[in-house]
């Protein structure tokens, strides 16, 4: 989606780096795609001490980071012949089935869902990784299938649809490639949504734009002031983790991610300590845990739940009884959105998980293939309903 702005804003235009990256000692090959060409500004107010030997790893053990890291993603299913392990897998399946009594399958409960949806406007919110694309080792290879793309496109033709991702908005748009949707990147801190009178205006973090088709859109970036800070932290993270095999740092514009999925578990405490040490110097940044990823983001009171509320308002769908928002996601960061929908019974959160998890979602789906089935079912139901009305 190429957007033309009537404003000249460094945030929108992503100009060439103002600072020579090699001066910072970072070879450009270490910079992931989303960072190349991103806006750099000379750090004025931040200085990061370069610690050669990070602490004694006591902090991250005592503050629970390590435990959170270990439990942050379900283990992959293995094809196991061993009888004892077969039994263990059966036990896991039994545990999953009993968990589903509390969080039933959205596919099994489809008729219940559409009963509530009758005479209502459904709005669809989708997470990307683990929801539309399967979790893979390399974040750059998390591609969605063409079948999923077409299911999402069909959904967007029938219902207002938005993707709310932890990735940068540009990156998630590159991966999805559909112009029929709205996109919110950086956990909702970078929203390209519809223009509505209710929330437009002269707020400094909000501006109107036109897309290629001339459709008016609104950009909302509540964390714009953090851009240089995130940039600097990203560069420091790249520098400080470069000796750890398998570590990968991504710049998502308003947040930075440190992946440890491909890092030997014995080095996880080191990764955690590096992030912990950097965060100590940035009281205005905080940590959240994703699936085998540590995410550093501004402390502002903004998250995927707020993004859902913002988009509903922009769509003119908030504070109405005839609206049914459905949010599908797999990650801890999606819980903020589930919470918003659960509060006041506004709509349905659907957790994508193949293992039992504590969640604020209402329903569950096992994996992206079930997500696709669910989206297709929604379209079939809507088309049937439309046909009956004509
Ligand atoms: O909000 P999302 O769209 O779900 O994005 C959350 C994070 O997704 C990506 O990481 C996750 O998926 C990768 C690819 O499958 C996987 O390798 C990684 O372990 C997962 O954490 C993305 O790379 C992160 O930056 C996002 O924050």
Short mmCIF file of C-alpha atoms and ligand atoms in Angstrom, two decimals:
data_model
loop_
_atom_site.label_atom_id
_atom_site.label_comp_id
_atom_site.label_asym_id
_atom_site.label_seq_id
_atom_site.Cartn_x
_atom_site.Cartn_y
_atom_site.Cartn_z
CA UNK A 1 0.00 0.00 0.00
CA UNK A 2 1.81 3.08 -1.14
CA UNK A 3 0.48 6.12 0.57
CA UNK A 4 0.65 9.74 -0.36
CA UNK A 5 0.66 12.17 2.48
CA UNK A 6 -0.15 15.83 2.34
CA UNK A 7 2.06 16.19 5.40
CA UNK A 8 5.80 15.90 5.37
CA UNK A 9 6.59 13.68 8.29
CA UNK A 10 9.80 11.77 8.97
CA UNK A 11 7.67 9.03 10.46
CA UNK A 12 5.79 8.41 7.27
CA UNK A 13 8.44 8.80 4.66
CA UNK A 14 11.14 6.53 6.13
CA UNK A 15 13.96 8.64 4.65
CA UNK A 16 17.50 7.37 4.14
CA UNK A 17 19.49 7.02 7.29
CA UNK A 18 20.67 10.37 8.61
CA UNK A 19 23.52 8.60 10.39
CA UNK A 20 26.04 6.44 8.63
CA UNK A 21 25.36 2.95 9.94
CA UNK A 22 28.98 1.86 9.61
CA UNK A 23 29.90 4.68 12.01
CA UNK A 24 27.85 2.81 14.57
CA UNK A 25 29.83 -0.30 13.92
CA UNK A 26 26.90 -2.31 12.58
CA UNK A 27 27.48 -4.00 9.26
CA UNK A 28 24.40 -3.47 7.10
CA UNK A 29 24.12 -7.23 6.63
CA UNK A 30 23.14 -7.43 10.28
CA UNK A 31 20.20 -5.15 9.72
CA UNK A 32 17.01 -6.99 8.87
CA UNK A 33 14.85 -5.95 5.98
CA UNK A 34 12.55 -3.69 7.95
CA UNK A 35 15.47 -1.66 9.19
CA UNK A 36 17.12 -1.00 5.87
CA UNK A 37 16.22 2.53 4.87
CA UNK A 38 14.62 3.23 8.21
CA UNK A 39 14.87 6.58 9.86
CA UNK A 40 17.89 7.10 12.12
CA UNK A 41 18.44 10.16 14.18
CA UNK A 42 21.48 11.12 16.17
CA UNK A 43 20.93 10.05 19.75
CA UNK A 44 20.76 13.17 21.85
CA UNK A 45 19.54 12.10 25.19
CA UNK A 46 20.38 8.45 25.44
CA UNK A 47 23.71 6.90 26.16
CA UNK A 48 24.01 3.19 26.52
CA UNK A 49 26.88 1.78 28.49
CA UNK A 50 28.47 -1.06 26.59
CA UNK A 51 28.85 -3.86 29.11
CA UNK A 52 31.42 -6.43 28.03
CA UNK A 53 30.34 -8.92 30.68
CA UNK A 54 26.69 -8.73 31.49
CA UNK A 55 25.71 -9.26 35.15
CA UNK A 56 25.74 -12.55 36.95
CA UNK A 57 22.43 -13.57 35.40
CA UNK A 58 20.82 -13.28 38.84
CA UNK A 59 18.32 -10.63 37.77
CA UNK A 60 16.68 -12.66 35.05
CA UNK A 61 16.44 -15.77 37.21
CA UNK A 62 14.88 -13.99 40.15
CA UNK A 63 12.49 -11.79 38.18
CA UNK A 64 10.85 -14.72 36.40
CA UNK A 65 12.06 -13.80 32.90
CA UNK A 66 13.69 -17.17 32.38
CA UNK A 67 10.62 -19.11 33.41
CA UNK A 68 8.52 -16.98 31.08
CA UNK A 69 10.99 -17.60 28.27
CA UNK A 70 10.84 -21.35 28.79
CA UNK A 71 7.07 -21.47 28.71
CA UNK A 72 6.64 -19.00 25.87
CA UNK A 73 5.84 -21.36 23.03
CA UNK A 74 4.42 -24.86 22.86
CA UNK A 75 6.85 -27.58 21.83
CA UNK A 76 6.54 -28.82 18.27
CA UNK A 77 4.59 -32.06 17.75
CA UNK A 78 7.01 -34.91 17.11
CA UNK A 79 6.31 -38.15 15.32
CA UNK A 80 7.24 -40.58 18.01
CA UNK A 81 7.20 -44.36 17.86
CA UNK A 82 8.18 -45.00 21.44
CA UNK A 83 5.26 -46.45 23.44
CA UNK A 84 5.89 -44.43 26.64
CA UNK A 85 5.98 -41.26 24.63
CA UNK A 86 2.82 -42.32 22.80
CA UNK A 87 1.14 -42.49 26.19
CA UNK A 88 2.50 -39.06 27.05
CA UNK A 89 1.03 -37.72 23.81
CA UNK A 90 -2.30 -39.32 24.65
CA UNK A 91 -2.17 -37.61 28.04
CA UNK A 92 -1.48 -34.30 26.32
CA UNK A 93 -4.46 -34.88 24.04
CA UNK A 94 -6.67 -35.65 27.04
CA UNK A 95 -5.47 -32.46 28.76
CA UNK A 96 -6.24 -30.51 25.57
CA UNK A 97 -9.73 -31.99 25.32
CA UNK A 98 -10.56 -31.13 28.90
CA UNK A 99 -9.19 -27.58 28.36
CA UNK A 100 -11.54 -27.32 25.39
CA UNK A 101 -14.50 -27.75 27.71
CA UNK A 102 -13.61 -24.29 29.00
CA UNK A 103 -12.53 -22.85 25.64
CA UNK A 104 -14.58 -24.73 23.04
CA UNK A 105 -13.63 -24.94 19.42
CA UNK A 106 -14.97 -22.00 17.38
CA UNK A 107 -15.55 -24.50 14.57
CA UNK A 108 -17.62 -26.84 16.72
CA UNK A 109 -19.53 -23.86 18.11
CA UNK A 110 -19.96 -22.14 14.77
CA UNK A 111 -23.76 -22.31 14.81
CA UNK A 112 -23.75 -20.74 18.29
CA UNK A 113 -21.51 -17.93 17.05
CA UNK A 114 -23.66 -17.11 14.04
CA UNK A 115 -26.77 -17.24 16.20
CA UNK A 116 -25.29 -14.31 18.11
CA UNK A 117 -24.14 -12.68 14.89
CA UNK A 118 -27.59 -12.61 13.30
CA UNK A 119 -28.62 -9.00 12.52
CA UNK A 120 -25.24 -7.81 13.71
CA UNK A 121 -22.25 -6.39 11.88
CA UNK A 122 -19.26 -8.63 12.33
CA UNK A 123 -15.81 -7.00 12.44
CA UNK A 124 -12.80 -9.29 12.12
CA UNK A 125 -9.43 -8.71 13.77
CA UNK A 126 -6.56 -11.07 13.00
CA UNK A 127 -3.12 -11.53 14.42
CA UNK A 128 -0.49 -12.63 11.87
CA UNK A 129 2.21 -15.00 13.21
CA UNK A 130 0.85 -18.27 14.52
CA UNK A 131 -2.64 -17.28 13.37
CA UNK A 132 -2.45 -16.72 9.62
CA UNK A 133 0.97 -18.29 9.18
CA UNK A 134 2.45 -21.25 11.03
CA UNK A 135 5.27 -20.60 13.49
CA UNK A 136 8.63 -21.29 11.83
CA UNK A 137 12.23 -20.89 12.99
CA UNK A 138 13.10 -17.96 10.74
CA UNK A 139 10.75 -14.95 11.16
CA UNK A 140 11.52 -13.88 7.58
CA UNK A 141 10.08 -17.16 6.31
CA UNK A 142 6.74 -16.93 8.08
CA UNK A 143 4.77 -16.85 4.87
CA UNK A 144 1.03 -17.30 4.64
CA UNK A 145 -0.31 -19.74 2.09
CA UNK A 146 -2.20 -18.57 -0.97
CA UNK A 147 -5.24 -20.47 0.32
CA UNK A 148 -5.10 -18.48 3.57
CA UNK A 149 -4.59 -15.24 1.64
CA UNK A 150 -7.67 -15.88 -0.40
CA UNK A 151 -9.69 -16.82 2.72
CA UNK A 152 -8.66 -13.52 4.36
CA UNK A 153 -9.46 -11.59 1.18
CA UNK A 154 -12.94 -13.14 1.02
CA UNK A 155 -13.57 -12.34 4.66
CA UNK A 156 -12.52 -8.73 4.07
CA UNK A 157 -14.98 -8.48 1.18
CA UNK A 158 -17.85 -9.31 3.55
CA UNK A 159 -16.75 -7.83 6.88
CA UNK A 160 -14.51 -4.94 7.94
CA UNK A 161 -11.21 -6.70 8.62
CA UNK A 162 -7.94 -5.62 10.23
CA UNK A 163 -4.65 -7.32 10.94
CA UNK A 164 -3.07 -6.38 14.25
CA UNK A 165 0.50 -7.61 14.46
CA UNK A 166 3.61 -7.23 16.55
CA UNK A 167 5.57 -6.79 13.33
CA UNK A 168 6.05 -3.42 11.69
CA UNK A 169 3.08 -2.35 9.60
CA UNK A 170 5.14 -2.36 6.38
CA UNK A 171 6.45 -5.85 7.05
CA UNK A 172 3.06 -7.36 7.80
CA UNK A 173 1.60 -5.67 4.73
CA UNK A 174 4.41 -7.16 2.61
CA UNK A 175 3.59 -10.59 3.99
CA UNK A 176 -0.17 -10.35 3.58
CA UNK A 177 -0.28 -8.23 0.43
CA UNK A 178 -4.00 -7.43 0.50
CA UNK A 179 -5.28 -3.88 0.07
CA UNK A 180 -8.78 -4.81 1.23
CA UNK A 181 -7.80 -4.72 4.92
CA UNK A 182 -6.67 -2.30 7.58
CA UNK A 183 -3.26 -2.86 9.14
CA UNK A 184 -1.97 -2.15 12.62
CA UNK A 185 1.74 -2.86 13.19
CA UNK A 186 4.00 -2.69 16.25
CA UNK A 187 1.31 -4.22 18.50
CA UNK A 188 -1.20 -1.59 17.45
CA UNK A 189 1.13 1.40 17.81
CA UNK A 190 1.06 2.04 14.06
CA UNK A 191 -2.47 1.94 12.70
CA UNK A 192 -3.60 2.61 9.15
CA UNK A 193 -7.35 2.74 9.54
CA UNK A 194 -10.46 4.24 8.03
CA UNK A 195 -11.31 7.90 8.53
CA UNK A 196 -14.26 8.61 10.74
CA UNK A 197 -15.43 11.92 12.08
CA UNK A 198 -15.59 10.44 15.55
CA UNK A 199 -11.83 10.17 15.97
CA UNK A 200 -10.33 12.37 13.25
CA UNK A 201 -9.03 15.80 14.16
CA UNK A 202 -5.79 17.55 14.77
CA UNK A 203 -4.14 15.20 17.19
CA UNK A 204 -0.35 15.29 16.57
CA UNK A 205 -0.14 11.50 16.28
CA UNK A 206 -2.95 11.30 13.76
CA UNK A 207 -3.04 12.25 10.11
CA UNK A 208 -5.08 11.68 7.00
CA UNK A 209 -3.63 10.08 3.90
CA UNK A 210 -4.76 8.68 0.57
CA UNK A 211 -3.90 5.24 -0.70
CA UNK A 212 -3.24 4.37 -4.35
CA UNK A 213 -6.94 4.05 -5.07
CA UNK A 214 -7.52 7.51 -3.62
CA UNK A 215 -9.28 6.01 -0.59
CA UNK A 216 -8.91 8.24 2.44
CA UNK A 217 -7.13 6.58 5.34
CA UNK A 218 -5.95 7.66 8.72
CA UNK A 219 -2.56 6.98 10.26
CA UNK A 220 -2.36 6.80 14.04
CA UNK A 221 1.00 6.43 15.76
CA UNK A 222 0.67 7.06 19.49
CA UNK A 223 4.35 6.27 20.16
CA UNK A 224 5.97 8.50 17.53
CA UNK A 225 8.24 10.21 20.00
CA UNK A 226 9.84 6.83 20.79
CA UNK A 227 11.11 6.27 17.26
CA UNK A 228 14.73 7.40 17.88
CA UNK A 229 14.84 5.55 21.17
CA UNK A 230 13.68 2.25 19.65
CA UNK A 231 16.14 2.75 16.83
CA UNK A 232 18.99 3.16 19.25
CA UNK A 233 17.95 0.22 21.39
CA UNK A 234 17.65 -1.91 18.27
CA UNK A 235 21.21 -1.06 17.24
CA UNK A 236 22.51 -1.80 20.74
CA UNK A 237 20.67 -5.12 20.81
CA UNK A 238 22.17 -6.11 17.47
CA UNK A 239 25.63 -5.18 18.72
CA UNK A 240 25.32 -6.90 22.10
CA UNK A 241 23.78 -10.14 20.82
CA UNK A 242 25.96 -10.56 17.75
CA UNK A 243 28.14 -13.16 19.48
CA UNK A 244 25.18 -15.38 20.37
CA UNK A 245 24.53 -17.95 17.70
CA UNK A 246 20.94 -17.99 16.49
CA UNK A 247 19.90 -14.71 18.13
CA UNK A 248 18.00 -12.39 15.83
CA UNK A 249 16.90 -8.84 16.45
CA UNK A 250 14.13 -7.16 14.50
CA UNK A 251 13.25 -3.49 14.31
CA UNK A 252 9.50 -3.08 14.20
CA UNK A 253 9.61 0.71 14.20
CA UNK A 254 7.83 1.24 17.53
CA UNK A 255 9.15 -1.90 19.20
CA UNK A 256 12.14 -4.21 18.89
CA UNK A 257 12.13 -8.00 19.06
CA UNK A 258 14.89 -10.31 20.23
CA UNK A 259 14.33 -13.86 19.01
CA UNK A 260 15.84 -16.81 20.86
CA UNK A 261 14.00 -19.70 19.15
CA UNK A 262 17.20 -20.67 17.32
CA UNK A 263 19.49 -20.02 20.31
CA UNK A 264 20.85 -22.91 22.37
CA UNK A 265 18.87 -22.98 25.64
CA UNK A 266 22.05 -22.65 27.68
CA UNK A 267 22.42 -19.14 26.22
CA UNK A 268 18.90 -17.97 27.04
CA UNK A 269 19.97 -16.49 30.41
CA UNK A 270 22.61 -14.49 28.56
CA UNK A 271 20.07 -13.12 26.07
CA UNK A 272 17.71 -12.26 28.91
CA UNK A 273 20.48 -10.52 30.83
CA UNK A 274 21.53 -8.45 27.81
CA UNK A 275 17.96 -7.25 27.30
CA UNK A 276 17.54 -6.68 31.03
CA UNK A 277 20.74 -4.59 31.21
CA UNK A 278 19.68 -2.42 28.29
CA UNK A 279 16.19 -1.88 29.66
CA UNK A 280 17.67 -0.66 32.96
CA UNK A 281 18.89 2.39 31.02
CA UNK A 282 15.49 3.04 29.46
CA UNK A 283 12.82 3.52 32.10
CA UNK A 284 10.38 4.54 29.37
CA UNK A 285 10.61 1.17 27.68
CA UNK A 286 9.27 -2.16 28.92
CA UNK A 287 9.48 -5.83 28.12
CA UNK A 288 6.73 -8.18 26.95
CA UNK A 289 7.10 -11.88 26.20
CA UNK A 290 5.99 -13.39 22.90
CA UNK A 291 6.58 -16.83 21.45
CA UNK A 292 10.32 -17.37 21.96
CA UNK A 293 10.80 -13.64 21.55
CA UNK A 294 11.49 -10.79 23.96
CA UNK A 295 9.80 -7.59 22.87
CA UNK A 296 10.84 -4.13 23.93
CA UNK A 297 8.25 -1.43 23.63
CA UNK A 298 7.27 1.98 24.99
CA UNK A 299 5.59 2.11 28.38
CA UNK A 300 2.62 3.98 26.94
CA UNK A 301 -0.81 2.63 27.74
CA UNK A 302 -1.39 1.24 24.26
CA UNK A 303 -1.68 -2.36 23.10
CA UNK A 304 -3.63 -4.62 20.75
CA UNK A 305 -6.76 -4.14 22.85
CA UNK A 306 -6.57 -0.37 22.50
CA UNK A 307 -6.01 -0.83 18.78
CA UNK A 308 -9.22 -2.88 18.52
CA UNK A 309 -11.14 -0.13 20.33
CA UNK A 310 -9.57 2.53 18.13
CA UNK A 311 -10.41 0.66 14.91
CA UNK A 312 -13.98 -0.04 16.01
CA UNK A 313 -14.42 3.65 16.72
CA UNK A 314 -12.86 4.60 13.38
CA UNK A 315 -15.22 2.19 11.64
CA UNK A 316 -18.16 3.79 13.42
CA UNK A 317 -18.81 0.48 15.17
CA UNK A 318 -18.10 1.25 18.80
CA UNK A 319 -20.79 1.67 21.46
CA UNK A 320 -23.32 -0.14 19.30
CA UNK A 321 -25.27 -3.22 20.27
CA UNK A 322 -25.50 -4.51 16.73
CA UNK A 323 -21.77 -5.12 16.31
CA UNK A 324 -19.92 -8.37 16.93
CA UNK A 325 -16.13 -8.04 16.89
CA UNK A 326 -14.19 -11.29 16.57
CA UNK A 327 -10.46 -11.31 17.35
CA UNK A 328 -8.30 -14.32 16.49
CA UNK A 329 -4.77 -14.58 17.89
CA UNK A 330 -2.26 -16.98 19.39
CA UNK A 331 0.08 -14.87 21.47
CA UNK A 332 0.27 -13.35 24.95
CA UNK A 333 0.07 -9.91 23.37
CA UNK A 334 -3.33 -10.89 21.92
CA UNK A 335 -4.66 -11.28 25.45
CA UNK A 336 -5.07 -7.48 25.67
CA UNK A 337 -7.54 -7.69 22.79
CA UNK A 338 -9.33 -10.71 24.28
CA UNK A 339 -9.68 -8.77 27.53
CA UNK A 340 -11.30 -5.80 25.76
CA UNK A 341 -13.84 -8.06 24.04
CA UNK A 342 -14.56 -10.07 27.17
CA UNK A 343 -15.19 -6.93 29.21
CA UNK A 344 -18.81 -6.06 28.67
CA UNK A 345 -19.35 -9.11 26.45
CA UNK A 346 -18.49 -7.03 23.40
CA UNK A 347 -17.48 -9.90 21.14
CA UNK A 348 -15.49 -13.08 20.87
CA UNK A 349 -11.80 -13.67 21.39
CA UNK A 350 -10.55 -16.86 19.78
CA UNK A 351 -7.22 -18.27 20.96
CA UNK A 352 -5.19 -20.27 18.45
CA UNK A 353 -3.39 -22.93 20.45
CA UNK A 354 -2.65 -26.63 20.23
CA UNK A 355 -1.90 -26.83 23.96
CA UNK A 356 -3.92 -25.77 27.01
CA UNK A 357 -3.24 -22.15 28.00
CA UNK A 358 -4.72 -19.69 30.43
CA UNK A 359 -6.53 -17.10 28.33
CA UNK A 360 -9.19 -14.41 28.28
CA UNK A 361 -10.45 -15.74 24.96
CA UNK A 362 -13.91 -17.25 24.64
CA UNK A 363 -13.27 -19.91 22.02
CA UNK A 364 -10.26 -21.75 20.63
CA UNK A 365 -8.88 -23.00 17.35
CA UNK A 366 -6.04 -25.47 17.17
CA UNK A 367 -3.83 -23.99 14.43
CA UNK A 368 -3.80 -21.74 11.34
CA UNK A 369 -5.51 -24.39 9.22
CA UNK A 370 -8.50 -24.28 11.60
CA UNK A 371 -8.39 -20.47 11.43
CA UNK A 372 -8.72 -20.74 7.66
CA UNK A 373 -11.67 -23.14 8.00
CA UNK A 374 -13.34 -20.74 10.40
CA UNK A 375 -12.86 -17.77 8.05
CA UNK A 376 -14.24 -19.77 5.13
CA UNK A 377 -17.26 -20.82 7.22
CA UNK A 378 -17.98 -17.17 8.03
CA UNK A 379 -17.93 -16.27 4.34
CA UNK A 380 -20.17 -19.22 3.38
CA UNK A 381 -22.65 -18.27 6.09
CA UNK A 382 -22.67 -14.60 5.02
CA UNK A 383 -23.13 -15.42 1.35
CA UNK A 384 -25.99 -17.74 2.20
CA UNK A 385 -27.59 -15.06 4.33
CA UNK A 386 -27.21 -12.50 1.54
CA UNK A 387 -28.71 -14.94 -0.98
CA UNK A 388 -31.71 -15.50 1.29
CA UNK A 389 -32.32 -11.75 1.48
CA UNK A 390 -32.41 -11.28 -2.30
O1 LIG B 1 1.55 -10.21 16.63
P1 LIG B 1 2.08 -11.22 15.66
O2 LIG B 1 1.70 -10.95 14.25
O3 LIG B 1 1.75 -12.63 16.07
O4 LIG B 1 3.66 -11.08 15.74
C1 LIG B 1 4.34 -11.52 16.91
C2 LIG B 1 5.78 -11.82 16.60
O5 LIG B 1 5.76 -12.68 15.44
C3 LIG B 1 7.01 -13.02 14.87
O6 LIG B 1 7.67 -13.93 15.71
C4 LIG B 1 6.97 -15.15 15.92
O7 LIG B 1 6.85 -15.86 14.66
C5 LIG B 1 8.12 -16.24 14.05
C6 LIG B 1 7.81 -16.87 12.71
O8 LIG B 1 6.95 -17.96 12.82
C7 LIG B 1 8.85 -17.19 15.00
O9 LIG B 1 10.12 -17.55 14.44
C8 LIG B 1 9.06 -16.50 16.36
O10 LIG B 1 9.65 -17.39 17.26
C9 LIG B 1 7.73 -16.00 16.92
O11 LIG B 1 7.92 -15.24 18.10
C10 LIG B 1 7.84 -11.79 14.62
O12 LIG B 1 9.08 -12.14 14.09
C11 LIG B 1 7.97 -10.99 15.90
O13 LIG B 1 8.78 -9.87 15.69
C12 LIG B 1 6.57 -10.57 16.29
O14 LIG B 1 6.60 -9.73 17.42
#
